[in-house]
Amino acid sequence: MILKNFIVLEGLDGSGTTTQLKELAKNLENSYATCEPTDGHIGKLIKRILKKEICVDPLTLAYLFSADRNEHLYSVEGIEERCNNGQLVISDRYLFSSLAYQSLYCDFEDILLLNEKFPLPEIVFFINTDPSLCLRRIQNRSQVNEIFDSLEIQKNVLSNYLKSFDLLKEKGLKILNIDGSLTVEKILEIELSYIKNR
Ligand code: TYD
């Protein structure tokens, strides 16, 4: 199922999705910017796991991301309710991140199953940035190494993203693959023009 008024930003860590989220929200009336992991109870637990404060089995982490997503979608004032009320909801990351990251350590099919009931967004803006540039950016901004910070991992994440998009395109998913080496302004312009003409 496709959820109308729902837009997702995806990309490697350091690809610039968070900057784009802020810019889009500034430029779009009646929009709501959100992200995954969320700031809810489950999202907070996930963030502690990513910082290596708590250690869990990789499949447990995949369940947690799905649980966080379920709350994100279906809680009061969640994504579904907002979209149905005509608000344009933009999320920095969604189930495509689970397919790209959790399948590094879990069976791809298992992650697909955990996420198969969630609706697809109207469009995914995929900010396609070179993994080595992404890595340089994340190393500059933080001293804390999260669990997915290494070039080898980022390259595998990219190939998992592309594999997931190929698969989901067959289910009607629309993806705008945007060159991540473009300027923030140019990327924003591409996204805004897509939204205006959709
Ligand atoms: P990120 O957007 O990088 O948050 P921040 O800007 O606060 O660091 O997301 C955190 C990490 O979570 C990122 O490395 C990708 C990962 N992630 C998954 O592994 N699976 C998922 O389903 C989601 C939504 C994120």
Tab-separated table of N, CA and C in Angstrom, residues 24-112:
chain	number	residue	atom	x	y	z
A	24	LEU	N	13.529	21.237	3.634
A	24	LEU	CA	12.208	20.946	3.067
A	24	LEU	C	11.107	21.489	3.976
A	25	ALA	N	11.257	21.231	5.293
A	25	ALA	CA	10.232	21.679	6.233
A	25	ALA	C	10.093	23.207	6.200
A	26	LYS	N	11.242	23.896	6.043
A	26	LYS	CA	11.214	25.367	5.987
A	26	LYS	C	10.471	25.864	4.755
A	27	ASN	N	10.586	25.098	3.672
A	27	ASN	CA	10.066	25.548	2.379
A	27	ASN	C	8.677	25.030	2.029
A	28	LEU	N	8.118	24.156	2.854
A	28	LEU	CA	6.818	23.569	2.524
A	28	LEU	C	5.782	23.910	3.593
A	29	GLU	N	4.672	24.467	3.132
A	29	GLU	CA	3.598	24.790	4.063
A	29	GLU	C	2.888	23.517	4.486
A	30	ASN	N	2.329	23.522	5.673
A	30	ASN	CA	1.570	22.382	6.187
A	30	ASN	C	2.348	21.066	6.066
A	31	SER	N	3.641	21.141	6.428
A	31	SER	CA	4.434	19.913	6.399
A	31	SER	C	4.869	19.569	7.821
A	32	TYR	N	5.239	18.322	8.006
A	32	TYR	CA	5.677	17.850	9.322
A	32	TYR	C	6.954	17.042	9.127
A	33	ALA	N	8.043	17.499	9.758
A	33	ALA	CA	9.328	16.816	9.618
A	33	ALA	C	9.541	15.865	10.785
A	34	THR	N	9.956	14.655	10.462
A	34	THR	CA	10.158	13.662	11.517
A	34	THR	C	11.322	12.747	11.137
A	35	CYS	N	11.698	11.842	12.038
A	35	CYS	CA	12.825	10.962	11.693
A	35	CYS	C	12.762	9.624	12.422
A	36	GLU	N	13.541	8.694	11.923
A	36	GLU	CA	13.748	7.394	12.577
A	36	GLU	C	15.251	7.174	12.738
A	37	PRO	N	15.703	6.610	13.873
A	37	PRO	CA	14.902	6.281	15.039
A	37	PRO	C	14.211	7.518	15.612
A	38	THR	N	13.007	7.311	16.228
A	38	THR	CA	12.226	8.436	16.730
A	38	THR	C	12.734	8.865	18.105
A	39	ASP	N	12.082	9.892	18.657
A	39	ASP	CA	12.430	10.340	20.010
A	39	ASP	C	11.588	9.635	21.062
A	40	GLY	N	10.799	8.645	20.639
A	40	GLY	CA	9.959	7.898	21.590
A	40	GLY	C	10.798	6.931	22.419
A	41	HIS	N	10.103	6.183	23.294
A	41	HIS	CA	10.810	5.272	24.215
A	41	HIS	C	11.659	4.249	23.454
A	42	ILE	N	11.084	3.681	22.402
A	42	ILE	CA	11.812	2.632	21.672
A	42	ILE	C	12.971	3.254	20.884
A	43	GLY	N	12.716	4.420	20.302
A	43	GLY	CA	13.768	5.124	19.564
A	43	GLY	C	14.951	5.462	20.466
A	44	LYS	N	14.637	5.874	21.698
A	44	LYS	CA	15.716	6.220	22.653
A	44	LYS	C	16.552	4.998	22.996
A	45	LEU	N	15.882	3.880	23.134
A	45	LEU	CA	16.598	2.629	23.428
A	45	LEU	C	17.504	2.278	22.241
A	46	ILE	N	16.971	2.443	21.024
A	46	ILE	CA	17.758	2.161	19.807
A	46	ILE	C	19.017	3.023	19.781
A	47	LYS	N	18.858	4.314	20.128
A	47	LYS	CA	20.025	5.221	20.071
A	47	LYS	C	21.114	4.768	21.044
A	48	ARG	N	20.712	4.221	22.181
A	48	ARG	CA	21.722	3.724	23.148
A	48	ARG	C	22.433	2.487	22.581
A	49	ILE	N	21.695	1.682	21.842
A	49	ILE	CA	22.312	0.494	21.231
A	49	ILE	C	23.305	0.925	20.139
A	50	LEU	N	22.909	1.939	19.346
A	50	LEU	CA	23.792	2.420	18.271
A	50	LEU	C	25.090	2.993	18.838
A	51	LYS	N	24.981	3.614	20.028
A	51	LYS	CA	26.191	4.179	20.665
A	51	LYS	C	27.001	3.130	21.406
A	52	LYS	N	26.567	1.888	21.326
A	52	LYS	CA	27.226	0.743	21.974
A	52	LYS	C	27.143	0.809	23.499
A	53	GLU	N	26.149	1.528	24.040
A	53	GLU	CA	25.965	1.540	25.504
A	53	GLU	C	25.282	0.250	25.960
A	54	ILE	N	24.472	-0.303	25.038
A	54	ILE	CA	23.772	-1.560	25.318
A	54	ILE	C	24.059	-2.476	24.140
A	55	CYS	N	24.236	-3.762	24.423
A	55	CYS	CA	24.513	-4.699	23.336
A	55	CYS	C	23.356	-5.680	23.177
A	56	VAL	N	22.818	-5.794	21.955
A	56	VAL	CA	21.750	-6.771	21.704
A	56	VAL	C	22.077	-7.552	20.428
A	57	ASP	N	21.399	-8.645	20.244
A	57	ASP	CA	21.533	-9.432	19.014
A	57	ASP	C	21.027	-8.590	17.824
A	58	PRO	N	21.662	-8.682	16.639
A	58	PRO	CA	21.241	-7.873	15.489
A	58	PRO	C	19.756	-8.012	15.120
A	59	LEU	N	19.204	-9.222	15.299
A	59	LEU	CA	17.782	-9.382	14.959
A	59	LEU	C	16.896	-8.662	15.984
A	60	THR	N	17.360	-8.601	17.230
A	60	THR	CA	16.619	-7.839	18.258
A	60	THR	C	16.562	-6.371	17.830
A	61	LEU	N	17.681	-5.858	17.336
A	61	LEU	CA	17.721	-4.459	16.883
A	61	LEU	C	16.744	-4.254	15.724
A	62	ALA	N	16.672	-5.224	14.823
A	62	ALA	CA	15.746	-5.130	13.690
A	62	ALA	C	14.296	-5.082	14.184
A	63	TYR	N	13.970	-5.913	15.198
A	63	TYR	CA	12.618	-5.878	15.781
A	63	TYR	C	12.346	-4.518	16.398
A	64	LEU	N	13.345	-3.975	17.079
A	64	LEU	CA	13.161	-2.672	17.732
A	64	LEU	C	12.893	-1.572	16.703
A	65	PHE	N	13.650	-1.578	15.596
A	65	PHE	CA	13.411	-0.568	14.551
A	65	PHE	C	11.987	-0.709	14.002
A	66	SER	N	11.518	-1.957	13.841
A	66	SER	CA	10.152	-2.152	13.337
A	66	SER	C	9.122	-1.696	14.358
A	67	ALA	N	9.389	-1.964	15.636
A	67	ALA	CA	8.463	-1.539	16.697
A	67	ALA	C	8.411	-0.007	16.755
A	68	ASP	N	9.578	0.615	16.658
A	68	ASP	CA	9.655	2.083	16.666
A	68	ASP	C	8.856	2.648	15.479
A	69	ARG	N	8.995	1.979	14.347
A	69	ARG	CA	8.301	2.399	13.111
A	69	ARG	C	6.795	2.261	13.255
A	70	ASN	N	6.352	1.184	13.903
A	70	ASN	CA	4.922	0.974	14.092
A	70	ASN	C	4.322	2.106	14.926
A	71	GLU	N	5.040	2.497	15.991
A	71	GLU	CA	4.598	3.629	16.812
A	71	GLU	C	4.606	4.922	15.993
A	72	HIS	N	5.670	5.091	15.211
A	72	HIS	CA	5.831	6.281	14.379
A	72	HIS	C	4.637	6.439	13.437
A	73	LEU	N	4.192	5.314	12.885
A	73	LEU	CA	3.089	5.341	11.923
A	73	LEU	C	1.731	5.475	12.596
A	74	TYR	N	1.517	4.681	13.647
A	74	TYR	CA	0.140	4.479	14.106
A	74	TYR	C	-0.194	5.074	15.462
A	75	SER	N	0.736	5.745	16.125
A	75	SER	CA	0.385	6.360	17.410
A	75	SER	C	-0.492	7.586	17.151
A	76	VAL	N	-1.038	8.163	18.221
A	76	VAL	CA	-1.833	9.383	18.094
A	76	VAL	C	-0.915	10.481	17.532
A	77	GLU	N	-1.420	11.208	16.540
A	77	GLU	CA	-0.625	12.210	15.811
A	77	GLU	C	0.577	11.582	15.118
A	78	GLY	N	0.450	10.308	14.784
A	78	GLY	CA	1.513	9.619	14.058
A	78	GLY	C	1.443	9.933	12.562
A	79	ILE	N	2.334	9.290	11.807
A	79	ILE	CA	2.438	9.584	10.371
A	79	ILE	C	1.103	9.362	9.657
A	80	GLU	N	0.482	8.218	9.915
A	80	GLU	CA	-0.745	7.893	9.176
A	80	GLU	C	-1.834	8.938	9.407
A	81	GLU	N	-2.036	9.271	10.696
A	81	GLU	CA	-3.082	10.239	11.027
A	81	GLU	C	-2.809	11.590	10.341
A	82	ARG	N	-1.575	12.025	10.400
A	82	ARG	CA	-1.222	13.314	9.801
A	82	ARG	C	-1.434	13.307	8.288
A	83	CYS	N	-0.971	12.239	7.638
A	83	CYS	CA	-1.113	12.162	6.176
A	83	CYS	C	-2.588	12.153	5.785
A	84	ASN	N	-3.386	11.387	6.549
A	84	ASN	CA	-4.818	11.317	6.237
A	84	ASN	C	-5.506	12.654	6.455
A	85	ASN	N	-4.928	13.497	7.331
A	85	ASN	CA	-5.494	14.832	7.555
A	85	ASN	C	-4.944	15.871	6.583
A	86	GLY	N	-4.190	15.408	5.610
A	86	GLY	CA	-3.733	16.317	4.560
A	86	GLY	C	-2.396	16.978	4.809
A	87	GLN	N	-1.730	16.602	5.905
A	87	GLN	CA	-0.400	17.173	6.148
A	87	GLN	C	0.626	16.410	5.294
A	88	LEU	N	1.656	17.118	4.856
A	88	LEU	CA	2.727	16.453	4.100
A	88	LEU	C	3.787	16.027	5.124
A	89	VAL	N	3.943	14.723	5.297
A	89	VAL	CA	4.893	14.224	6.298
A	89	VAL	C	6.197	13.813	5.610
A	90	ILE	N	7.321	14.352	6.117
A	90	ILE	CA	8.617	13.996	5.547
A	90	ILE	C	9.431	13.322	6.642
A	91	SER	N	9.888	12.111	6.371
A	91	SER	CA	10.672	11.395	7.373
A	91	SER	C	12.109	11.179	6.905
A	92	ASP	N	13.038	11.539	7.782
A	92	ASP	CA	14.454	11.258	7.574
A	92	ASP	C	14.643	9.799	7.994
A	93	ARG	N	14.694	8.899	7.029
A	93	ARG	CA	14.800	7.443	7.182
A	93	ARG	C	13.441	6.790	7.455
A	94	TYR	N	13.348	5.548	6.962
A	94	TYR	CA	12.131	4.727	7.133
A	94	TYR	C	12.537	3.279	6.895
A	95	LEU	N	11.636	2.443	6.460
A	95	LEU	CA	11.948	1.009	6.391
A	95	LEU	C	13.104	0.660	5.450
A	96	PHE	N	13.409	1.558	4.515
A	96	PHE	CA	14.526	1.291	3.580
A	96	PHE	C	15.852	1.245	4.346
A	97	SER	N	15.921	2.032	5.448
A	97	SER	CA	17.126	1.984	6.287
A	97	SER	C	17.260	0.618	6.949
A	98	SER	N	16.141	0.039	7.363
A	98	SER	CA	16.216	-1.298	7.961
A	98	SER	C	16.705	-2.312	6.931
A	99	LEU	N	16.179	-2.202	5.710
A	99	LEU	CA	16.614	-3.140	4.662
A	99	LEU	C	18.102	-2.966	4.370
A	100	ALA	N	18.567	-1.711	4.383
A	100	ALA	CA	19.960	-1.453	4.027
A	100	ALA	C	20.931	-1.790	5.169
A	101	TYR	N	20.555	-1.452	6.415
A	101	TYR	CA	21.500	-1.610	7.532
A	101	TYR	C	21.337	-2.950	8.265
A	102	GLN	N	20.084	-3.325	8.602
A	102	GLN	CA	19.926	-4.551	9.397
A	102	GLN	C	20.302	-5.792	8.596
A	103	SER	N	20.159	-5.713	7.257
A	103	SER	CA	20.512	-6.902	6.473
A	103	SER	C	22.027	-7.086	6.361
A	104	LEU	N	22.796	-6.141	6.923
A	104	LEU	CA	24.251	-6.359	7.005
A	104	LEU	C	24.531	-7.568	7.900
A	105	TYR	N	23.712	-7.697	8.943
A	105	TYR	CA	23.974	-8.739	9.955
A	105	TYR	C	22.847	-9.751	10.094
A	106	CYS	N	21.742	-9.519	9.353
A	106	CYS	CA	20.613	-10.454	9.418
A	106	CYS	C	20.264	-10.881	8.003
A	107	ASP	N	19.453	-11.904	7.906
A	107	ASP	CA	19.002	-12.371	6.613
A	107	ASP	C	18.085	-11.309	5.976
A	108	PHE	N	18.377	-10.935	4.721
A	108	PHE	CA	17.595	-9.898	4.032
A	108	PHE	C	16.097	-10.229	4.054
A	109	GLU	N	15.778	-11.494	3.811
A	109	GLU	CA	14.367	-11.929	3.770
A	109	GLU	C	13.679	-11.701	5.115
A	110	ASP	N	14.413	-11.927	6.207
A	110	ASP	CA	13.836	-11.717	7.546
A	110	ASP	C	13.478	-10.243	7.746
A	111	ILE	N	14.343	-9.362	7.277
A	111	ILE	CA	14.095	-7.920	7.451
A	111	ILE	C	12.927	-7.474	6.573
A	112	LEU	N	12.869	-8.060	5.399
A	112	LEU	CA	11.750	-7.760	4.493
A	112	LEU	C	10.432	-8.167	5.152
